[in-house]
PDB file of C-alpha atoms in Angstrom:
ATOM      1  CA  MET A   5      24.195 -10.184  -1.509  1.00 53.00           C
ATOM      2  CA  LEU A   6      23.137  -7.333   0.750  1.00 69.00           C
ATOM      3  CA  ALA A   7      20.892  -9.118   3.236  1.00 69.00           C
ATOM      4  CA  GLU A   8      19.334  -5.950   4.599  1.00 78.00           C
ATOM      5  CA  TYR A   9      17.910  -5.193   1.137  1.00 83.00           C
ATOM      6  CA  SER A  10      16.700  -8.718   0.388  1.00 84.00           C
ATOM      7  CA  ILE A  11      13.345  -8.947  -1.374  1.00 87.00           C
ATOM      8  CA  ASP A  12      12.275 -11.341   1.389  1.00 84.00           C
ATOM      9  CA  SER A  13      12.234  -8.380   3.772  1.00 82.00           C
ATOM     10  CA  VAL A  14       9.743  -6.452   1.597  1.00 88.00           C
ATOM     11  CA  ARG A  15       5.988  -7.009   2.009  1.00 87.00           C
ATOM     12  CA  ASP A  16       4.664  -4.278  -0.290  1.00 93.00           C
ATOM     13  CA  GLU A  17       4.497  -5.496  -3.893  1.00 94.00           C
ATOM     14  CA  ASP A  18       5.080  -1.917  -5.069  1.00 95.00           C
ATOM     15  CA  HIS A  19       8.538  -1.915  -3.441  1.00 96.00           C
ATOM     16  CA  ILE A  20       9.800  -5.379  -4.337  1.00 96.00           C
ATOM     17  CA  ALA A  21      11.444  -4.532  -7.698  1.00 97.00           C
ATOM     18  CA  LEU A  22      13.140  -1.531  -6.092  1.00 97.00           C
ATOM     19  CA  ALA A  23      14.510  -3.748  -3.303  1.00 96.00           C
ATOM     20  CA  ALA A  24      15.841  -6.228  -5.869  1.00 96.00           C
ATOM     21  CA  ALA A  25      17.572  -3.389  -7.737  1.00 97.00           C
ATOM     22  CA  CYS A  26      19.615  -2.665  -4.604  1.00 96.00           C
ATOM     23  CA  GLN A  27      21.612  -5.805  -5.393  1.00 95.00           C
ATOM     24  CA  PRO A  28      24.614  -5.799  -7.773  1.00 95.00           C
ATOM     25  CA  GLY A  29      23.887  -7.018 -11.277  1.00 96.00           C
ATOM     26  CA  VAL A  30      20.116  -6.521 -11.147  1.00 97.00           C
ATOM     27  CA  GLY A  31      18.481  -4.360 -13.810  1.00 97.00           C
ATOM     28  CA  LEU A  32      15.383  -2.219 -13.286  1.00 98.00           C
ATOM     29  CA  CYS A  33      12.527  -1.659 -15.746  1.00 98.00           C
ATOM     30  CA  THR A  34      10.078   1.200 -15.156  1.00 98.00           C
ATOM     31  CA  ILE A  35       6.976   2.124 -17.133  1.00 97.00           C
ATOM     32  CA  VAL A  36       7.529   5.824 -17.888  1.00 97.00           C
ATOM     33  CA  GLY A  37       4.819   6.307 -20.507  1.00 96.00           C
ATOM     34  CA  ILE A  38       1.445   4.734 -21.309  1.00 93.00           C
ATOM     35  CA  GLU A  39      -0.526   5.280 -24.519  1.00 92.00           C
ATOM     36  CA  GLY A  40      -4.032   3.894 -24.369  1.00 89.00           C
ATOM     37  CA  SER A  41      -5.058   1.557 -21.565  1.00 85.00           C
ATOM     38  CA  PHE A  42      -2.919  -0.792 -19.539  1.00 87.00           C
ATOM     39  CA  SER A  43      -3.554  -2.793 -16.382  1.00 87.00           C
ATOM     40  CA  ARG A  44      -0.604  -1.355 -14.450  1.00 91.00           C
ATOM     41  CA  ARG A  45      -0.001   2.238 -13.422  1.00 92.00           C
ATOM     42  CA  LEU A  46       2.668   4.652 -14.605  1.00 94.00           C
ATOM     43  CA  GLY A  47       5.817   3.868 -12.625  1.00 96.00           C
ATOM     44  CA  ALA A  48       5.175   0.117 -12.297  1.00 96.00           C
ATOM     45  CA  GLN A  49       8.473  -1.749 -12.119  1.00 97.00           C
ATOM     46  CA  LEU A  50      10.109  -5.059 -12.866  1.00 97.00           C
ATOM     47  CA  ALA A  51      13.590  -6.158 -11.754  1.00 97.00           C
ATOM     48  CA  VAL A  52      15.692  -8.468 -13.955  1.00 97.00           C
ATOM     49  CA  PHE A  53      18.325 -10.712 -12.372  1.00 96.00           C
ATOM     50  CA  PRO A  54      21.541 -11.700 -14.170  1.00 95.00           C
ATOM     51  CA  ASP A  55      20.111 -15.146 -14.988  1.00 95.00           C
ATOM     52  CA  GLY A  56      17.094 -13.553 -16.700  1.00 94.00           C
ATOM     53  CA  SER A  57      14.608 -14.266 -13.910  1.00 95.00           C
ATOM     54  CA  THR A  58      12.412 -11.399 -12.787  1.00 96.00           C
ATOM     55  CA  VAL A  59      10.632 -10.040  -9.740  1.00 96.00           C
ATOM     56  CA  GLY A  60       7.831  -7.506  -9.774  1.00 95.00           C
ATOM     57  CA  ASP A  61       4.756  -7.512 -11.955  1.00 90.00           C
ATOM     58  CA  LEU A  62       3.938  -5.842 -15.267  1.00 90.00           C
ATOM     59  CA  ALA A  63       0.800  -7.920 -15.847  1.00 82.00           C
ATOM     60  CA  ASP A  64       1.955  -9.768 -18.966  1.00 80.00           C
ATOM     61  CA  SER A  65       4.424 -12.668 -18.958  1.00 87.00           C
ATOM     62  CA  CYS A  66       5.286 -12.165 -22.634  1.00 87.00           C
ATOM     63  CA  LEU A  67       6.220  -8.541 -21.962  1.00 89.00           C
ATOM     64  CA  GLU A  68       8.280  -9.543 -18.937  1.00 93.00           C
ATOM     65  CA  ARG A  69      10.203 -12.149 -20.949  1.00 92.00           C
ATOM     66  CA  GLN A  70      10.837  -9.579 -23.674  1.00 92.00           C
ATOM     67  CA  LEU A  71      12.114  -7.076 -21.125  1.00 94.00           C
ATOM     68  CA  ALA A  72      14.441  -9.671 -19.613  1.00 95.00           C
ATOM     69  CA  SER A  73      15.838 -10.415 -23.072  1.00 94.00           C
ATOM     70  CA  ASP A  74      16.226  -6.738 -23.967  1.00 94.00           C
ATOM     71  CA  MET A  75      17.857  -5.976 -20.622  1.00 96.00           C
ATOM     72  CA  MET A  76      20.598  -8.509 -21.376  1.00 92.00           C
ATOM     73  CA  ALA A  77      21.357  -6.664 -24.626  1.00 91.00           C
ATOM     74  CA  CYS A  78      21.362  -3.156 -23.088  1.00 91.00           C
ATOM     75  CA  GLN A  79      24.737  -1.444 -22.727  1.00 88.00           C
ATOM     76  CA  GLY A  80      23.277   1.520 -20.864  1.00 92.00           C
ATOM     77  CA  SER A  81      19.998   3.059 -19.730  1.00 95.00           C
ATOM     78  CA  ARG A  82      17.468   3.613 -22.506  1.00 95.00           C
ATOM     79  CA  VAL A  83      13.727   3.982 -23.072  1.00 96.00           C
ATOM     80  CA  ILE A  84      12.168   1.412 -25.408  1.00 94.00           C
ATOM     81  CA  ARG A  85       8.668   1.593 -26.866  1.00 94.00           C
ATOM     82  CA  TYR A  86       6.606  -1.603 -26.760  1.00 92.00           C
ATOM     83  CA  GLY A  87       3.288  -2.148 -28.477  1.00 87.00           C
ATOM     84  CA  ARG A  88       1.656   0.581 -30.560  1.00 86.00           C
ATOM     85  CA  GLY A  89       4.276   2.680 -32.373  1.00 83.00           C
ATOM     86  CA  SER A  90       7.136   0.325 -31.532  1.00 83.00           C
ATOM     87  CA  ALA A  91       9.864  -0.772 -33.914  1.00 79.00           C
ATOM     88  CA  LYS A  92       9.299  -4.275 -32.505  1.00 75.00           C
ATOM     89  CA  ILE A  93       6.542  -5.050 -34.998  1.00 65.00           C
ATOM     90  CA  ASP A  94       6.301  -8.705 -33.949  1.00 67.00           C
ATOM     91  CA  PHE A  95       5.496  -7.825 -30.324  1.00 73.00           C
ATOM     92  CA  ARG A  96       2.131  -6.539 -29.104  1.00 75.00           C
ATOM     93  CA  VAL A  97       0.968  -5.188 -25.751  1.00 76.00           C
ATOM     94  CA  PRO A  98      -2.393  -6.340 -24.348  1.00 71.00           C
ATOM     95  CA  CYS A  99      -5.280  -3.931 -25.061  1.00 73.00           C
ATOM     96  CA  GLY A 100      -3.458  -2.653 -28.151  1.00 75.00           C
ATOM     97  CA  GLY A 101      -1.758   0.248 -26.374  1.00 84.00           C
ATOM     98  CA  GLY A 102       1.814   1.446 -26.250  1.00 90.00           C
ATOM     99  CA  LEU A 103       4.288   1.482 -23.392  1.00 94.00           C
ATOM    100  CA  ASP A 104       7.484   3.448 -22.942  1.00 95.00           C
ATOM    101  CA  ILE A 105       9.703   1.490 -20.559  1.00 96.00           C
ATOM    102  CA  LEU A 106      12.973   2.682 -19.078  1.00 97.00           C
ATOM    103  CA  LEU A 107      15.541  -0.126 -18.953  1.00 97.00           C
ATOM    104  CA  GLU A 108      18.414   0.437 -16.508  1.00 97.00           C
ATOM    105  CA  PRO A 109      20.975  -2.401 -16.502  1.00 97.00           C
ATOM    106  CA  ALA A 110      22.832  -0.650 -13.691  1.00 96.00           C
ATOM    107  CA  PRO A 111      20.459   1.644 -11.761  1.00 97.00           C
ATOM    108  CA  ASP A 112      21.901   3.923  -9.103  1.00 96.00           C
ATOM    109  CA  ARG A 113      22.287   1.334  -6.316  1.00 96.00           C
ATOM    110  CA  ALA A 114      22.942   3.934  -3.620  1.00 96.00           C
ATOM    111  CA  ALA A 115      19.772   5.806  -4.596  1.00 97.00           C
ATOM    112  CA  CYS A 116      17.752   2.578  -4.571  1.00 97.00           C
ATOM    113  CA  ARG A 117      19.032   1.695  -1.101  1.00 96.00           C
ATOM    114  CA  SER A 118      18.398   5.206   0.196  1.00 97.00           C
ATOM    115  CA  THR A 119      14.834   5.008  -1.085  1.00 97.00           C
ATOM    116  CA  ILE A 120      14.255   1.655   0.627  1.00 96.00           C
ATOM    117  CA  ASP A 121      15.746   3.045   3.856  1.00 96.00           C
ATOM    118  CA  ALA A 122      13.295   5.972   3.775  1.00 97.00           C
ATOM    119  CA  LEU A 123      10.319   3.681   3.207  1.00 97.00           C
ATOM    120  CA  ARG A 124      11.349   1.490   6.122  1.00 95.00           C
ATOM    121  CA  THR A 125      11.221   4.517   8.417  1.00 96.00           C
ATOM    122  CA  ARG A 126       7.718   5.339   7.098  1.00 96.00           C
ATOM    123  CA  ARG A 127       8.808   8.279   4.944  1.00 97.00           C
ATOM    124  CA  PRO A 128       7.778   8.800   1.296  1.00 97.00           C
ATOM    125  CA  ALA A 129      10.659   8.856  -1.143  1.00 97.00           C
ATOM    126  CA  GLN A 130      11.549   9.514  -4.769  1.00 97.00           C
ATOM    127  CA  LEU A 131      13.906   7.748  -7.152  1.00 97.00           C
ATOM    128  CA  ALA A 132      15.280  10.041  -9.880  1.00 96.00           C
ATOM    129  CA  PHE A 133      15.690   8.917 -13.486  1.00 95.00           C
ATOM    130  CA  GLU A 134      18.604  10.898 -14.843  1.00 89.00           C
ATOM    131  CA  GLY A 135      18.187  11.998 -18.442  1.00 87.00           C
ATOM    132  CA  CYS A 136      14.748  10.416 -18.899  1.00 92.00           C
ATOM    133  CA  ARG A 137      12.552  12.947 -20.688  1.00 92.00           C
ATOM    134  CA  HIS A 138       9.408  10.865 -20.174  1.00 93.00           C
ATOM    135  CA  MET A 139       9.492  10.829 -16.370  1.00 95.00           C
ATOM    136  CA  ALA A 140      11.894  12.645 -14.050  1.00 94.00           C
ATOM    137  CA  HIS A 141      11.335  10.505 -10.952  1.00 96.00           C
ATOM    138  CA  ARG A 142       9.233   7.789  -9.370  1.00 96.00           C
ATOM    139  CA  THR A 143       7.455   8.447  -6.047  1.00 97.00           C
ATOM    140  CA  TYR A 144       6.990   5.709  -3.456  1.00 97.00           C
ATOM    141  CA  LEU A 145       4.730   5.772  -0.402  1.00 97.00           C
ATOM    142  CA  PRO A 146       5.300   3.814   2.799  1.00 97.00           C
ATOM    143  CA  SER A 147       3.376   0.566   2.794  1.00 97.00           C
ATOM    144  CA  LEU A 148      -0.179   0.347   4.059  1.00 98.00           C
ATOM    145  CA  LYS A 149      -0.460  -0.405   7.752  1.00 98.00           C
ATOM    146  CA  LEU A 150      -3.604  -1.290   9.687  1.00 98.00           C
ATOM    147  CA  VAL A 151      -4.283  -1.052  13.401  1.00 98.00           C
ATOM    148  CA  VAL A 152      -7.331  -3.149  14.247  1.00 98.00           C
ATOM    149  CA  MET A 153      -8.890  -3.357  17.698  1.00 98.00           C
ATOM    150  CA  GLY A 154     -11.906  -5.287  18.844  1.00 96.00           C
ATOM    151  CA  GLU A 155     -13.235  -8.622  19.904  1.00 94.00           C
ATOM    152  CA  GLY A 156     -14.613 -11.860  18.601  1.00 94.00           C
ATOM    153  CA  PRO A 157     -14.558 -13.503  15.164  1.00 96.00           C
ATOM    154  CA  GLU A 158     -14.566 -10.201  13.269  1.00 96.00           C
ATOM    155  CA  LEU A 159     -11.186  -9.301  14.745  1.00 97.00           C
ATOM    156  CA  LYS A 160      -9.773 -12.716  13.860  1.00 97.00           C
ATOM    157  CA  ALA A 161     -11.177 -12.526  10.317  1.00 98.00           C
ATOM    158  CA  VAL A 162      -9.569  -9.145   9.628  1.00 98.00           C
ATOM    159  CA  ALA A 163      -6.233 -10.315  11.044  1.00 97.00           C
ATOM    160  CA  SER A 164      -6.354 -13.464   8.894  1.00 98.00           C
ATOM    161  CA  LEU A 165      -7.193 -11.520   5.716  1.00 98.00           C
ATOM    162  CA  CYS A 166      -4.396  -8.998   6.318  1.00 97.00           C
ATOM    163  CA  SER A 167      -1.941 -11.849   6.841  1.00 95.00           C
ATOM    164  CA  ALA A 168      -2.999 -13.452   3.550  1.00 95.00           C
ATOM    165  CA  MET A 169      -2.631 -10.138   1.712  1.00 94.00           C
ATOM    166  CA  LYS A 170       0.712  -9.360   3.414  1.00 93.00           C
ATOM    167  CA  ILE A 171      -0.690  -6.159   4.924  1.00 96.00           C
ATOM    168  CA  ASP A 172       1.217  -4.982   7.988  1.00 96.00           C
ATOM    169  CA  VAL A 173      -1.295  -5.173  10.848  1.00 97.00           C
ATOM    170  CA  ASP A 174      -1.271  -4.588  14.598  1.00 97.00           C
ATOM    171  CA  VAL A 175      -4.068  -6.554  16.290  1.00 97.00           C
ATOM    172  CA  LEU A 176      -5.293  -5.512  19.742  1.00 97.00           C
ATOM    173  CA  SER A 177      -8.035  -7.335  21.594  1.00 96.00           C
ATOM    174  CA  ARG A 178      -9.786  -6.172  24.756  1.00 94.00           C
ATOM    175  CA  ASP A 179      -7.091  -8.014  26.737  1.00 93.00           C
ATOM    176  CA  ASP A 180      -4.533  -5.572  25.290  1.00 95.00           C
ATOM    177  CA  LEU A 181      -6.543  -2.482  26.284  1.00 95.00           C
ATOM    178  CA  THR A 182      -7.626  -0.720  29.449  1.00 94.00           C
ATOM    179  CA  LEU A 183     -11.188   0.580  29.503  1.00 92.00           C
ATOM    180  CA  GLY A 184     -11.209   4.372  29.238  1.00 92.00           C
ATOM    181  CA  LEU A 185      -7.548   4.698  28.233  1.00 94.00           C
ATOM    182  CA  ALA A 186      -5.818   5.128  24.889  1.00 94.00           C
ATOM    183  CA  ALA A 187      -4.055   2.120  23.403  1.00 95.00           C
ATOM    184  CA  ARG A 188      -0.406   1.787  24.405  1.00 94.00           C
ATOM    185  CA  ASN A 189       2.436   1.506  21.888  1.00 91.00           C
ATOM    186  CA  VAL A 190       0.242   2.386  18.921  1.00 96.00           C
ATOM    187  CA  ARG A 191       1.578   4.822  16.330  1.00 95.00           C
ATOM    188  CA  TYR A 192      -0.368   6.361  13.487  1.00 97.00           C
ATOM    189  CA  ASP A 193       0.973   8.112  10.425  1.00 97.00           C
ATOM    190  CA  LEU A 194      -0.466   9.242   7.105  1.00 98.00           C
ATOM    191  CA  TRP A 195      -0.329   5.691   5.706  1.00 98.00           C
ATOM    192  CA  THR A 196      -1.898   3.904   8.672  1.00 98.00           C
ATOM    193  CA  ALA A 197      -5.587   3.019   9.021  1.00 98.00           C
ATOM    194  CA  CYS A 198      -7.487   2.331  12.250  1.00 98.00           C
ATOM    195  CA  LEU A 199     -10.408  -0.099  12.377  1.00 98.00           C
ATOM    196  CA  LEU A 200     -12.439  -0.710  15.535  1.00 98.00           C
ATOM    197  CA  LEU A 201     -14.589  -3.837  15.788  1.00 97.00           C
ATOM    198  CA  PHE A 202     -16.225  -3.705  19.205  1.00 95.00           C
ATOM    199  CA  HIS A 203     -19.687  -4.956  20.111  1.00 91.00           C
ATOM    200  CA  ASP A 204     -19.386  -3.298  23.523  1.00 91.00           C
ATOM    201  CA  HIS A 205     -18.920   0.253  22.234  1.00 89.00           C
ATOM    202  CA  GLU A 206     -17.759   1.799  25.516  1.00 91.00           C
ATOM    203  CA  TRP A 207     -14.388   0.154  24.840  1.00 95.00           C
ATOM    204  CA  GLU A 208     -13.886   2.118  21.652  1.00 95.00           C
ATOM    205  CA  LEU A 209     -14.149   5.718  22.907  1.00 95.00           C
ATOM    206  CA  ALA A 210     -10.581   6.265  24.164  1.00 96.00           C
ATOM    207  CA  PRO A 211      -8.927   4.467  21.217  1.00 97.00           C
ATOM    208  CA  LEU A 212     -11.191   6.379  18.840  1.00 96.00           C
ATOM    209  CA  GLU A 213     -10.246   9.728  20.357  1.00 96.00           C
ATOM    210  CA  GLN A 214      -6.599   8.719  20.059  1.00 97.00           C
ATOM    211  CA  ALA A 215      -6.987   7.839  16.380  1.00 98.00           C
ATOM    212  CA  LEU A 216      -9.140  10.846  15.462  1.00 97.00           C
ATOM    213  CA  THR A 217      -6.504  13.239  16.770  1.00 95.00           C
ATOM    214  CA  SER A 218      -3.750  11.449  14.822  1.00 97.00           C
ATOM    215  CA  GLU A 219      -2.602  11.501  11.182  1.00 97.00           C
ATOM    216  CA  ALA A 220      -4.281   8.176  10.345  1.00 98.00           C
ATOM    217  CA  PHE A 221      -5.762   8.364   6.847  1.00 98.00           C
ATOM    218  CA  TYR A 222      -8.750   6.172   7.736  1.00 98.00           C
ATOM    219  CA  ILE A 223     -10.617   5.647  11.001  1.00 98.00           C
ATOM    220  CA  GLY A 224     -13.566   3.271  10.967  1.00 97.00           C
ATOM    221  CA  ALA A 225     -15.831   1.742  13.616  1.00 96.00           C
ATOM    222  CA  GLN A 226     -18.470  -0.921  13.108  1.00 94.00           C
ATOM    223  CA  GLY A 227     -22.027  -0.393  14.263  1.00 90.00           C
ATOM    224  CA  GLY A 228     -25.471   0.661  13.154  1.00 88.00           C
ATOM    225  CA  GLU A 229     -27.358   3.953  13.263  1.00 88.00           C
ATOM    226  CA  ARG A 230     -27.929   3.873  17.037  1.00 91.00           C
ATOM    227  CA  ALA A 231     -24.285   3.097  17.768  1.00 91.00           C
ATOM    228  CA  ARG A 232     -23.230   5.913  15.440  1.00 91.00           C
ATOM    229  CA  TYR A 233     -25.504   8.414  17.206  1.00 93.00           C
ATOM    230  CA  ASP A 234     -24.383   7.408  20.708  1.00 94.00           C
ATOM    231  CA  ARG A 235     -20.727   7.406  19.628  1.00 95.00           C
ATOM    232  CA  THR A 236     -20.967  10.944  18.251  1.00 95.00           C
ATOM    233  CA  LEU A 237     -22.469  12.263  21.487  1.00 95.00           C
ATOM    234  CA  ALA A 238     -19.896  10.431  23.633  1.00 95.00           C
ATOM    235  CA  LEU A 239     -16.951  11.710  21.590  1.00 95.00           C
ATOM    236  CA  ALA A 240     -18.265  15.265  21.727  1.00 95.00           C
ATOM    237  CA  ALA A 241     -18.611  14.945  25.507  1.00 95.00           C
ATOM    238  CA  ARG A 242     -14.930  13.973  25.634  1.00 93.00           C
ATOM    239  CA  GLY A 243     -14.035  17.207  23.844  1.00 94.00           C
ATOM    240  CA  VAL A 244     -13.420  15.768  20.386  1.00 95.00           C
ATOM    241  CA  SER A 245     -14.152  18.446  17.792  1.00 96.00           C
ATOM    242  CA  GLU A 246     -16.824  18.194  15.095  1.00 95.00           C
ATOM    243  CA  GLU A 247     -14.119  18.236  12.418  1.00 96.00           C
ATOM    244  CA  GLN A 248     -12.359  15.285  14.031  1.00 96.00           C
ATOM    245  CA  ILE A 249     -15.587  13.329  14.541  1.00 96.00           C
ATOM    246  CA  ALA A 250     -16.408  13.892  10.852  1.00 96.00           C
ATOM    247  CA  ARG A 251     -13.281  11.894   9.954  1.00 97.00           C
ATOM    248  CA  LEU A 252     -14.902   8.755  11.355  1.00 97.00           C
ATOM    249  CA  THR A 253     -16.223   6.211   8.875  1.00 96.00           C
ATOM    250  CA  SER A 254     -19.257   4.278  10.104  1.00 94.00           C
ATOM    251  CA  PRO A 255     -20.642   1.931   9.019  1.00 93.00           C
ATOM    252  CA  VAL A 256     -17.424   0.456   7.642  1.00 96.00           C
ATOM    253  CA  GLY A 257     -16.901  -1.376   4.389  1.00 96.00           C
ATOM    254  CA  LEU A 258     -17.925  -1.310   0.755  1.00 95.00           C
ATOM    255  CA  MET A 259     -20.809  -3.744   1.250  1.00 93.00           C
ATOM    256  CA  PRO A 260     -23.744  -2.710   3.440  1.00 85.00           C
ATOM    257  CA  ALA A 261     -25.094  -4.877   6.265  1.00 85.00           C
ATOM    258  CA  CYS A 262     -22.551  -7.706   6.213  1.00 91.00           C
ATOM    259  CA  LYS A 263     -23.857 -10.753   8.044  1.00 91.00           C
ATOM    260  CA  SER A 264     -20.711 -12.801   8.613  1.00 96.00           C
ATOM    261  CA  PRO A 265     -17.246 -12.037  10.059  1.00 96.00           C
ATOM    262  CA  ARG A 266     -15.401 -12.948   6.864  1.00 97.00           C
ATOM    263  CA  THR A 267     -17.699 -10.830   4.699  1.00 97.00           C
ATOM    264  CA  LEU A 268     -17.259  -7.879   7.041  1.00 97.00           C
ATOM    265  CA  ALA A 269     -13.484  -8.347   6.984  1.00 98.00           C
ATOM    266  CA  LEU A 270     -13.414  -8.402   3.174  1.00 97.00           C
ATOM    267  CA  SER A 271     -15.716  -5.383   2.963  1.00 98.00           C
ATOM    268  CA  ALA A 272     -13.781  -3.280   5.499  1.00 98.00           C
ATOM    269  CA  VAL A 273     -10.285  -4.149   4.282  1.00 98.00           C
ATOM    270  CA  SER A 274     -11.360  -3.500   0.670  1.00 98.00           C
ATOM    271  CA  GLU A 275     -12.527  -0.022   1.657  1.00 98.00           C
ATOM    272  CA  ILE A 276      -9.243   0.702   3.419  1.00 98.00           C
ATOM    273  CA  VAL A 277      -7.139  -0.598   0.518  1.00 98.00           C
ATOM    274  CA  ASP A 278      -9.205   1.469  -1.923  1.00 97.00           C
ATOM    275  CA  ARG A 279      -8.509   4.695  -0.012  1.00 97.00           C
ATOM    276  CA  TYR A 280      -4.827   3.864   0.270  1.00 98.00           C
ATOM    277  CA  GLU A 281      -4.577   3.125  -3.456  1.00 96.00           C
ATOM    278  CA  GLN A 282      -6.167   6.512  -4.197  1.00 96.00           C
ATOM    279  CA  MET A 283      -3.319   8.138  -2.260  1.00 95.00           C
ATOM    280  CA  ARG A 284      -0.768   6.022  -4.119  1.00 92.00           C
ATOM    281  CA  ALA A 285      -2.272   6.984  -7.493  1.00 89.00           C
ATOM    282  CA  ALA A 286      -2.119  10.685  -6.571  1.00 88.00           C
ATOM    283  CA  ALA A 287       1.511  10.545  -5.363  1.00 85.00           C
TER     284      ALA A 287
END
């Protein structure tokens, strides 16, 4: 086993089948065509181990068992239709649709490992499917990362929720910050979100300026109408441009006027995940 490509080292569920396919003897199944509706996106993957066990998620245990069985019988890469229009008349896909799934008993291991290596260094990557007319390649984005700064139970609630969801999160309290200065050792990229949860809003100005001038795909700060107005004036006084200030989301979250730390955490993290998933769907 190649320990550096172990599935235990992968937090993003979208990357776990790819990581498994880095190992000798593991087959890779990829949805390369969808007719009708299905609860997983184009490109969703499942890895099949030599003993028939699987890792990944294609939403239907019957389909996954069928894929494991068919993988064992495959002599080479091929696309098989499941559900509507399939020669497997005794097998149906939920919702009555049809799926074209690429089965690769021996995917390009070097390409799989190279793709994982790119994702670990926060670079998007593609895995090519040689000779597949349905889909030439599969695009992967680096996993979602969240930088959350603040104080009190809201900060703890967001950190706890991210841990439960296996979201990579950097948590900084006021003890980790210096008033008026940017946060140290914080890096933002196109797949990182910033969430500020301060009640004393003077602590947020320098970290906000830092985030607004970065590549972070989401920058949010809690607070009501008055806090939003004062924040806008203070950022402008620091020389932050109108275009950069317009990137700021406030109030945060999908649910308005949350009245408990856990509700706020769920609302804010849901909003962040939704924006990230929109990027993933467009990739």
